Amino acid sequence: MTDKVRIRQLHTGVSGMDEMLGGGIPEFSFNLIAGVPGSGKTTLAHQMMFSLASPSCKALFFTVVGEPPLKMLRYQQQFPFFDIEQVNTTIRYVNLADDLQSGNFDQVLRRIEEEVREFSPRLVFVDSFRSVMQANQANGGTSRTLQHFIQQLGLKMTSWQATTFLIGEYASPEAELSPIFTVADGILWITQKVHGDSVVRKIQVVKMRGQAQKLGLHTFRIGSQGIEIFPRLILDSKPAQVTGEQRMSLGVPALDHMMGGGLPAAYSMLLVGPSGSGKSVLATEFLDAGAKLGHKGVIAAFEKSPNQLLSHKLNRMIKEEQVGIIDTRALDLSIDEILHDLMSMIKRMDAKRVVIDSLSGFELALAPVFRENFREALYRLVAVLTGMGVTVVMTAELEDRYTDLRFSAYGNAFLADAIVMQRYVELSGQLRKVISVVKIRGSMHSKELHFYDIAQGEFRIGESTAAYKNILSGQISV
């Protein structure tokens, strides 16, 4: 026999889950959905069930806890994926609590078998399977008895051509010695971690036989629509190919000249400067220059509300659908949520330019647990976006100490391919603004400081500071 058996993958209907699993749930597999209490196991099971259930793919949901299914359904009905028309037609609920109290697993297995033969489901759920284990212990059963029950259940479900999900409460995959961990074809592990005042939920594919899945912990949220998973983005081994000759105008001709012709395509640029130096104005000019060439852009606002952010020029570009705006003022985000929103809008608009305004707001928007790894988060953000062939401009507020010269408040200057610095200098009793190009990888650029000003929302660069003979040596720290 040389032909491989093709395993059909079932699309779960949960946003981001199929991508995390490597395409979906393998048909006829025997799976465990496990985790701590209150982490969203039952909600995840119901969201998958209502998405998959149909007249040709019926679902049986066994409950083995003391409370009736009606109580559970009362809460699941609050989500839009719940369809009351499917209950008792394509979905049936069966309570096994009375059968389980006897401690006779053969009887429980016969009851399950009777219901399966009568209803002919393609999907079977058992919630909570942890209760089965506890009943086995309470009735003096041995681990061998439980293992035999699990093996028989798995064999029967496979022979009945049913995809099975056992739902249970467990502390951690490493701490469990249950035979179900060996028998299961797939294990989904759900956790929730309290960090300060925030709660972060994550899901992990411990194993999924027969297919490659995304490793690591993936953030998810339970919102008004149900569960949404944000798969942890792995850097593409084949990034977008761009020619080093292609340059992106920043919308200020003098600055393009200082940079040797503009910012190389698919580069990341860090635009640093103190408060009020015009970083957002220059970022808007970058987007406007792209719009004039037909290059659509995306701006992620981490500090300001849309009403504060929308200058006349930017508002025009958004109305004309040349620029998409992502309002990320919500707190306790994860890097994968932010990347998910950015990538979705970039792909939808086929955007070539992205502005992140600003890195300090980006850090505050992250949940505390993610701020601890801010450098790693920023690295992934930049690498994924530039790997897509997008040119990225990031603004970062940097306190101007006049005597010190720094390029990043986070020690992340090395992550940027280019750095443009704005700062103030004191000249004849006045504060003047100067701009300089600190670095551009693989490209020549101007080393001079230039005065600049902002008039009527436009960024205007003047002559070099060296042109002023009355500036004494050492007055400007460079």
PDB file of N, CA, C and O in Angstrom, residues 301-341:
ATOM      1  N   ALA A 301      -2.410  54.116  16.212  1.00  0.00           N
ATOM      2  CA  ALA A 301      -2.312  55.190  17.199  1.00  0.00           C
ATOM      3  C   ALA A 301      -2.374  54.601  18.599  1.00  0.00           C
ATOM      4  O   ALA A 301      -3.405  54.077  18.999  1.00  0.00           O
ATOM      5  N   PHE A 302      -1.267  54.703  19.322  1.00  0.00           N
ATOM      6  CA  PHE A 302      -1.212  54.118  20.656  1.00  0.00           C
ATOM      7  C   PHE A 302      -1.366  55.143  21.761  1.00  0.00           C
ATOM      8  O   PHE A 302      -1.555  54.783  22.913  1.00  0.00           O
ATOM      9  N   GLU A 303      -1.260  56.410  21.435  1.00  0.00           N
ATOM     10  CA  GLU A 303      -1.308  57.430  22.480  1.00  0.00           C
ATOM     11  C   GLU A 303      -2.544  58.302  22.401  1.00  0.00           C
ATOM     12  O   GLU A 303      -3.166  58.617  23.399  1.00  0.00           O
ATOM     13  N   LYS A 304      -2.897  58.694  21.189  1.00  0.00           N
ATOM     14  CA  LYS A 304      -3.944  59.684  21.017  1.00  0.00           C
ATOM     15  C   LYS A 304      -5.221  59.045  20.517  1.00  0.00           C
ATOM     16  O   LYS A 304      -5.193  58.038  19.829  1.00  0.00           O
ATOM     17  N   SER A 305      -6.325  59.660  20.886  1.00  0.00           N
ATOM     18  CA  SER A 305      -7.594  59.200  20.336  1.00  0.00           C
ATOM     19  C   SER A 305      -7.684  59.660  18.886  1.00  0.00           C
ATOM     20  O   SER A 305      -6.995  60.594  18.478  1.00  0.00           O
ATOM     21  N   PRO A 306      -8.540  59.028  18.069  1.00  0.00           N
ATOM     22  CA  PRO A 306      -8.661  59.444  16.673  1.00  0.00           C
ATOM     23  C   PRO A 306      -8.970  60.927  16.512  1.00  0.00           C
ATOM     24  O   PRO A 306      -8.463  61.572  15.606  1.00  0.00           O
ATOM     25  N   ASN A 307      -9.782  61.484  17.413  1.00  0.00           N
ATOM     26  CA  ASN A 307     -10.128  62.903  17.300  1.00  0.00           C
ATOM     27  C   ASN A 307      -8.910  63.788  17.518  1.00  0.00           C
ATOM     28  O   ASN A 307      -8.775  64.847  16.922  1.00  0.00           O
ATOM     29  N   GLN A 308      -7.995  63.377  18.420  1.00  0.00           N
ATOM     30  CA  GLN A 308      -6.787  64.140  18.655  1.00  0.00           C
ATOM     31  C   GLN A 308      -5.791  63.960  17.514  1.00  0.00           C
ATOM     32  O   GLN A 308      -5.032  64.860  17.187  1.00  0.00           O
ATOM     33  N   LEU A 309      -5.795  62.784  16.940  1.00  0.00           N
ATOM     34  CA  LEU A 309      -4.782  62.428  15.949  1.00  0.00           C
ATOM     35  C   LEU A 309      -5.076  62.992  14.568  1.00  0.00           C
ATOM     36  O   LEU A 309      -4.159  63.334  13.827  1.00  0.00           O
ATOM     37  N   LEU A 310      -6.326  63.131  14.205  1.00  0.00           N
ATOM     38  CA  LEU A 310      -6.683  63.419  12.830  1.00  0.00           C
ATOM     39  C   LEU A 310      -6.426  64.869  12.461  1.00  0.00           C
ATOM     40  O   LEU A 310      -7.251  65.746  12.693  1.00  0.00           O
ATOM     41  N   SER A 311      -5.260  65.135  11.897  1.00  0.00           N
ATOM     42  CA  SER A 311      -5.009  66.434  11.307  1.00  0.00           C
ATOM     43  C   SER A 311      -5.836  66.536  10.034  1.00  0.00           C
ATOM     44  O   SER A 311      -6.397  65.546   9.557  1.00  0.00           O
ATOM     45  N   HIS A 312      -5.913  67.727   9.495  1.00  0.00           N
ATOM     46  CA  HIS A 312      -6.702  67.923   8.272  1.00  0.00           C
ATOM     47  C   HIS A 312      -6.185  67.013   7.157  1.00  0.00           C
ATOM     48  O   HIS A 312      -6.969  66.369   6.439  1.00  0.00           O
ATOM     49  N   LYS A 313      -4.871  66.933   7.029  1.00  0.00           N
ATOM     50  CA  LYS A 313      -4.268  66.135   5.961  1.00  0.00           C
ATOM     51  C   LYS A 313      -4.556  64.654   6.163  1.00  0.00           C
ATOM     52  O   LYS A 313      -4.926  63.936   5.229  1.00  0.00           O
ATOM     53  N   LEU A 314      -4.389  64.190   7.392  1.00  0.00           N
ATOM     54  CA  LEU A 314      -4.622  62.778   7.676  1.00  0.00           C
ATOM     55  C   LEU A 314      -6.099  62.426   7.551  1.00  0.00           C
ATOM     56  O   LEU A 314      -6.456  61.359   7.047  1.00  0.00           O
ATOM     57  N   ASN A 315      -6.951  63.321   8.012  1.00  0.00           N
ATOM     58  CA  ASN A 315      -8.396  63.092   7.911  1.00  0.00           C
ATOM     59  C   ASN A 315      -8.819  62.952   6.452  1.00  0.00           C
ATOM     60  O   ASN A 315      -9.648  62.104   6.107  1.00  0.00           O
ATOM     61  N   ARG A 316      -8.215  63.767   5.584  1.00  0.00           N
ATOM     62  CA  ARG A 316      -8.525  63.679   4.150  1.00  0.00           C
ATOM     63  C   ARG A 316      -8.112  62.332   3.586  1.00  0.00           C
ATOM     64  O   ARG A 316      -8.860  61.698   2.830  1.00  0.00           O
ATOM     65  N   MET A 317      -6.916  61.870   3.953  1.00  0.00           N
ATOM     66  CA  MET A 317      -6.422  60.591   3.435  1.00  0.00           C
ATOM     67  C   MET A 317      -7.294  59.425   3.908  1.00  0.00           C
ATOM     68  O   MET A 317      -7.533  58.477   3.166  1.00  0.00           O
ATOM     69  N   ILE A 318      -7.782  59.507   5.147  1.00  0.00           N
ATOM     70  CA  ILE A 318      -8.640  58.439   5.671  1.00  0.00           C
ATOM     71  C   ILE A 318      -9.984  58.443   4.954  1.00  0.00           C
ATOM     72  O   ILE A 318     -10.503  57.390   4.580  1.00  0.00           O
ATOM     73  N   LYS A 319     -10.558  59.632   4.751  1.00  0.00           N
ATOM     74  CA  LYS A 319     -11.836  59.729   4.050  1.00  0.00           C
ATOM     75  C   LYS A 319     -11.733  59.220   2.622  1.00  0.00           C
ATOM     76  O   LYS A 319     -12.665  58.622   2.088  1.00  0.00           O
ATOM     77  N   GLU A 320     -10.584  59.440   2.008  1.00  0.00           N
ATOM     78  CA  GLU A 320     -10.380  58.986   0.634  1.00  0.00           C
ATOM     79  C   GLU A 320      -9.889  57.537   0.584  1.00  0.00           C
ATOM     80  O   GLU A 320      -9.545  57.036  -0.488  1.00  0.00           O
ATOM     81  N   GLU A 321      -9.843  56.884   1.748  1.00  0.00           N
ATOM     82  CA  GLU A 321      -9.437  55.479   1.888  1.00  0.00           C
ATOM     83  C   GLU A 321      -8.026  55.229   1.375  1.00  0.00           C
ATOM     84  O   GLU A 321      -7.708  54.154   0.858  1.00  0.00           O
ATOM     85  N   GLN A 322      -7.182  56.235   1.527  1.00  0.00           N
ATOM     86  CA  GLN A 322      -5.767  56.062   1.206  1.00  0.00           C
ATOM     87  C   GLN A 322      -4.985  55.575   2.418  1.00  0.00           C
ATOM     88  O   GLN A 322      -3.914  54.992   2.271  1.00  0.00           O
ATOM     89  N   VAL A 323      -5.530  55.846   3.606  1.00  0.00           N
ATOM     90  CA  VAL A 323      -4.894  55.451   4.863  1.00  0.00           C
ATOM     91  C   VAL A 323      -5.935  54.817   5.767  1.00  0.00           C
ATOM     92  O   VAL A 323      -7.060  55.323   5.898  1.00  0.00           O
ATOM     93  N   GLY A 324      -5.571  53.694   6.372  1.00  0.00           N
ATOM     94  CA  GLY A 324      -6.436  53.062   7.370  1.00  0.00           C
ATOM     95  C   GLY A 324      -5.892  53.346   8.754  1.00  0.00           C
ATOM     96  O   GLY A 324      -4.674  53.376   8.954  1.00  0.00           O
ATOM     97  N   ILE A 325      -6.782  53.564   9.711  1.00  0.00           N
ATOM     98  CA  ILE A 325      -6.347  53.888  11.068  1.00  0.00           C
ATOM     99  C   ILE A 325      -6.808  52.808  12.032  1.00  0.00           C
ATOM    100  O   ILE A 325      -7.937  52.327  11.971  1.00  0.00           O
ATOM    101  N   ILE A 326      -5.896  52.402  12.905  1.00  0.00           N
ATOM    102  CA  ILE A 326      -6.188  51.422  13.945  1.00  0.00           C
ATOM    103  C   ILE A 326      -6.101  52.132  15.289  1.00  0.00           C
ATOM    104  O   ILE A 326      -5.043  52.621  15.671  1.00  0.00           O
ATOM    105  N   ASP A 327      -7.224  52.195  15.980  1.00  0.00           N
ATOM    106  CA  ASP A 327      -7.252  52.811  17.308  1.00  0.00           C
ATOM    107  C   ASP A 327      -6.926  51.729  18.325  1.00  0.00           C
ATOM    108  O   ASP A 327      -7.701  50.814  18.551  1.00  0.00           O
ATOM    109  N   THR A 328      -5.766  51.844  18.936  1.00  0.00           N
ATOM    110  CA  THR A 328      -5.309  50.818  19.876  1.00  0.00           C
ATOM    111  C   THR A 328      -5.219  51.363  21.288  1.00  0.00           C
ATOM    112  O   THR A 328      -4.315  51.027  22.051  1.00  0.00           O
ATOM    113  N   ARG A 329      -6.160  52.189  21.673  1.00  0.00           N
ATOM    114  CA  ARG A 329      -6.116  52.789  23.008  1.00  0.00           C
ATOM    115  C   ARG A 329      -6.524  51.809  24.102  1.00  0.00           C
ATOM    116  O   ARG A 329      -6.336  52.071  25.273  1.00  0.00           O
ATOM    117  N   ALA A 330      -7.099  50.658  23.714  1.00  0.00           N
ATOM    118  CA  ALA A 330      -7.445  49.649  24.716  1.00  0.00           C
ATOM    119  C   ALA A 330      -6.178  49.128  25.387  1.00  0.00           C
ATOM    120  O   ALA A 330      -5.147  48.945  24.752  1.00  0.00           O
ATOM    121  N   LEU A 331      -6.263  48.905  26.692  1.00  0.00           N
ATOM    122  CA  LEU A 331      -5.116  48.411  27.436  1.00  0.00           C
ATOM    123  C   LEU A 331      -5.141  46.888  27.496  1.00  0.00           C
ATOM    124  O   LEU A 331      -6.082  46.240  27.061  1.00  0.00           O
ATOM    125  N   ASP A 332      -4.067  46.316  28.048  1.00  0.00           N
ATOM    126  CA  ASP A 332      -3.937  44.866  28.248  1.00  0.00           C
ATOM    127  C   ASP A 332      -3.967  44.092  26.934  1.00  0.00           C
ATOM    128  O   ASP A 332      -4.518  42.999  26.846  1.00  0.00           O
ATOM    129  N   LEU A 333      -3.383  44.675  25.886  1.00  0.00           N
ATOM    130  CA  LEU A 333      -3.288  43.982  24.612  1.00  0.00           C
ATOM    131  C   LEU A 333      -2.061  43.069  24.622  1.00  0.00           C
ATOM    132  O   LEU A 333      -1.199  43.165  25.483  1.00  0.00           O
ATOM    133  N   SER A 334      -1.981  42.186  23.644  1.00  0.00           N
ATOM    134  CA  SER A 334      -0.782  41.385  23.439  1.00  0.00           C
ATOM    135  C   SER A 334      -0.195  41.779  22.094  1.00  0.00           C
ATOM    136  O   SER A 334      -0.872  42.343  21.235  1.00  0.00           O
ATOM    137  N   ILE A 335       1.082  41.476  21.911  1.00  0.00           N
ATOM    138  CA  ILE A 335       1.726  41.802  20.647  1.00  0.00           C
ATOM    139  C   ILE A 335       1.021  41.108  19.491  1.00  0.00           C
ATOM    140  O   ILE A 335       0.897  41.648  18.401  1.00  0.00           O
ATOM    141  N   ASP A 336       0.511  39.896  19.733  1.00  0.00           N
ATOM    142  CA  ASP A 336      -0.148  39.161  18.654  1.00  0.00           C
ATOM    143  C   ASP A 336      -1.497  39.764  18.289  1.00  0.00           C
ATOM    144  O   ASP A 336      -1.917  39.706  17.133  1.00  0.00           O
ATOM    145  N   GLU A 337      -2.208  40.372  19.256  1.00  0.00           N
ATOM    146  CA  GLU A 337      -3.445  41.091  18.932  1.00  0.00           C
ATOM    147  C   GLU A 337      -3.143  42.291  18.047  1.00  0.00           C
ATOM    148  O   GLU A 337      -3.839  42.550  17.058  1.00  0.00           O
ATOM    149  N   ILE A 338      -2.104  43.039  18.415  1.00  0.00           N
ATOM    150  CA  ILE A 338      -1.737  44.224  17.648  1.00  0.00           C
ATOM    151  C   ILE A 338      -1.308  43.834  16.239  1.00  0.00           C
ATOM    152  O   ILE A 338      -1.732  44.439  15.242  1.00  0.00           O
ATOM    153  N   LEU A 339      -0.472  42.802  16.142  1.00  0.00           N
ATOM    154  CA  LEU A 339      -0.024  42.347  14.836  1.00  0.00           C
ATOM    155  C   LEU A 339      -1.188  41.812  14.000  1.00  0.00           C
ATOM    156  O   LEU A 339      -1.225  42.003  12.773  1.00  0.00           O
ATOM    157  N   HIS A 340      -2.123  41.142  14.652  1.00  0.00           N
ATOM    158  CA  HIS A 340      -3.296  40.611  13.947  1.00  0.00           C
ATOM    159  C   HIS A 340      -4.076  41.747  13.287  1.00  0.00           C
ATOM    160  O   HIS A 340      -4.448  41.668  12.103  1.00  0.00           O
ATOM    161  N   ASP A 341      -4.334  42.820  14.047  1.00  0.00           N
ATOM    162  CA  ASP A 341      -5.079  43.955  13.499  1.00  0.00           C
ATOM    163  C   ASP A 341      -4.294  44.643  12.384  1.00  0.00           C
ATOM    164  O   ASP A 341      -4.856  45.020  11.347  1.00  0.00           O
TER     165      ASP A 341
END
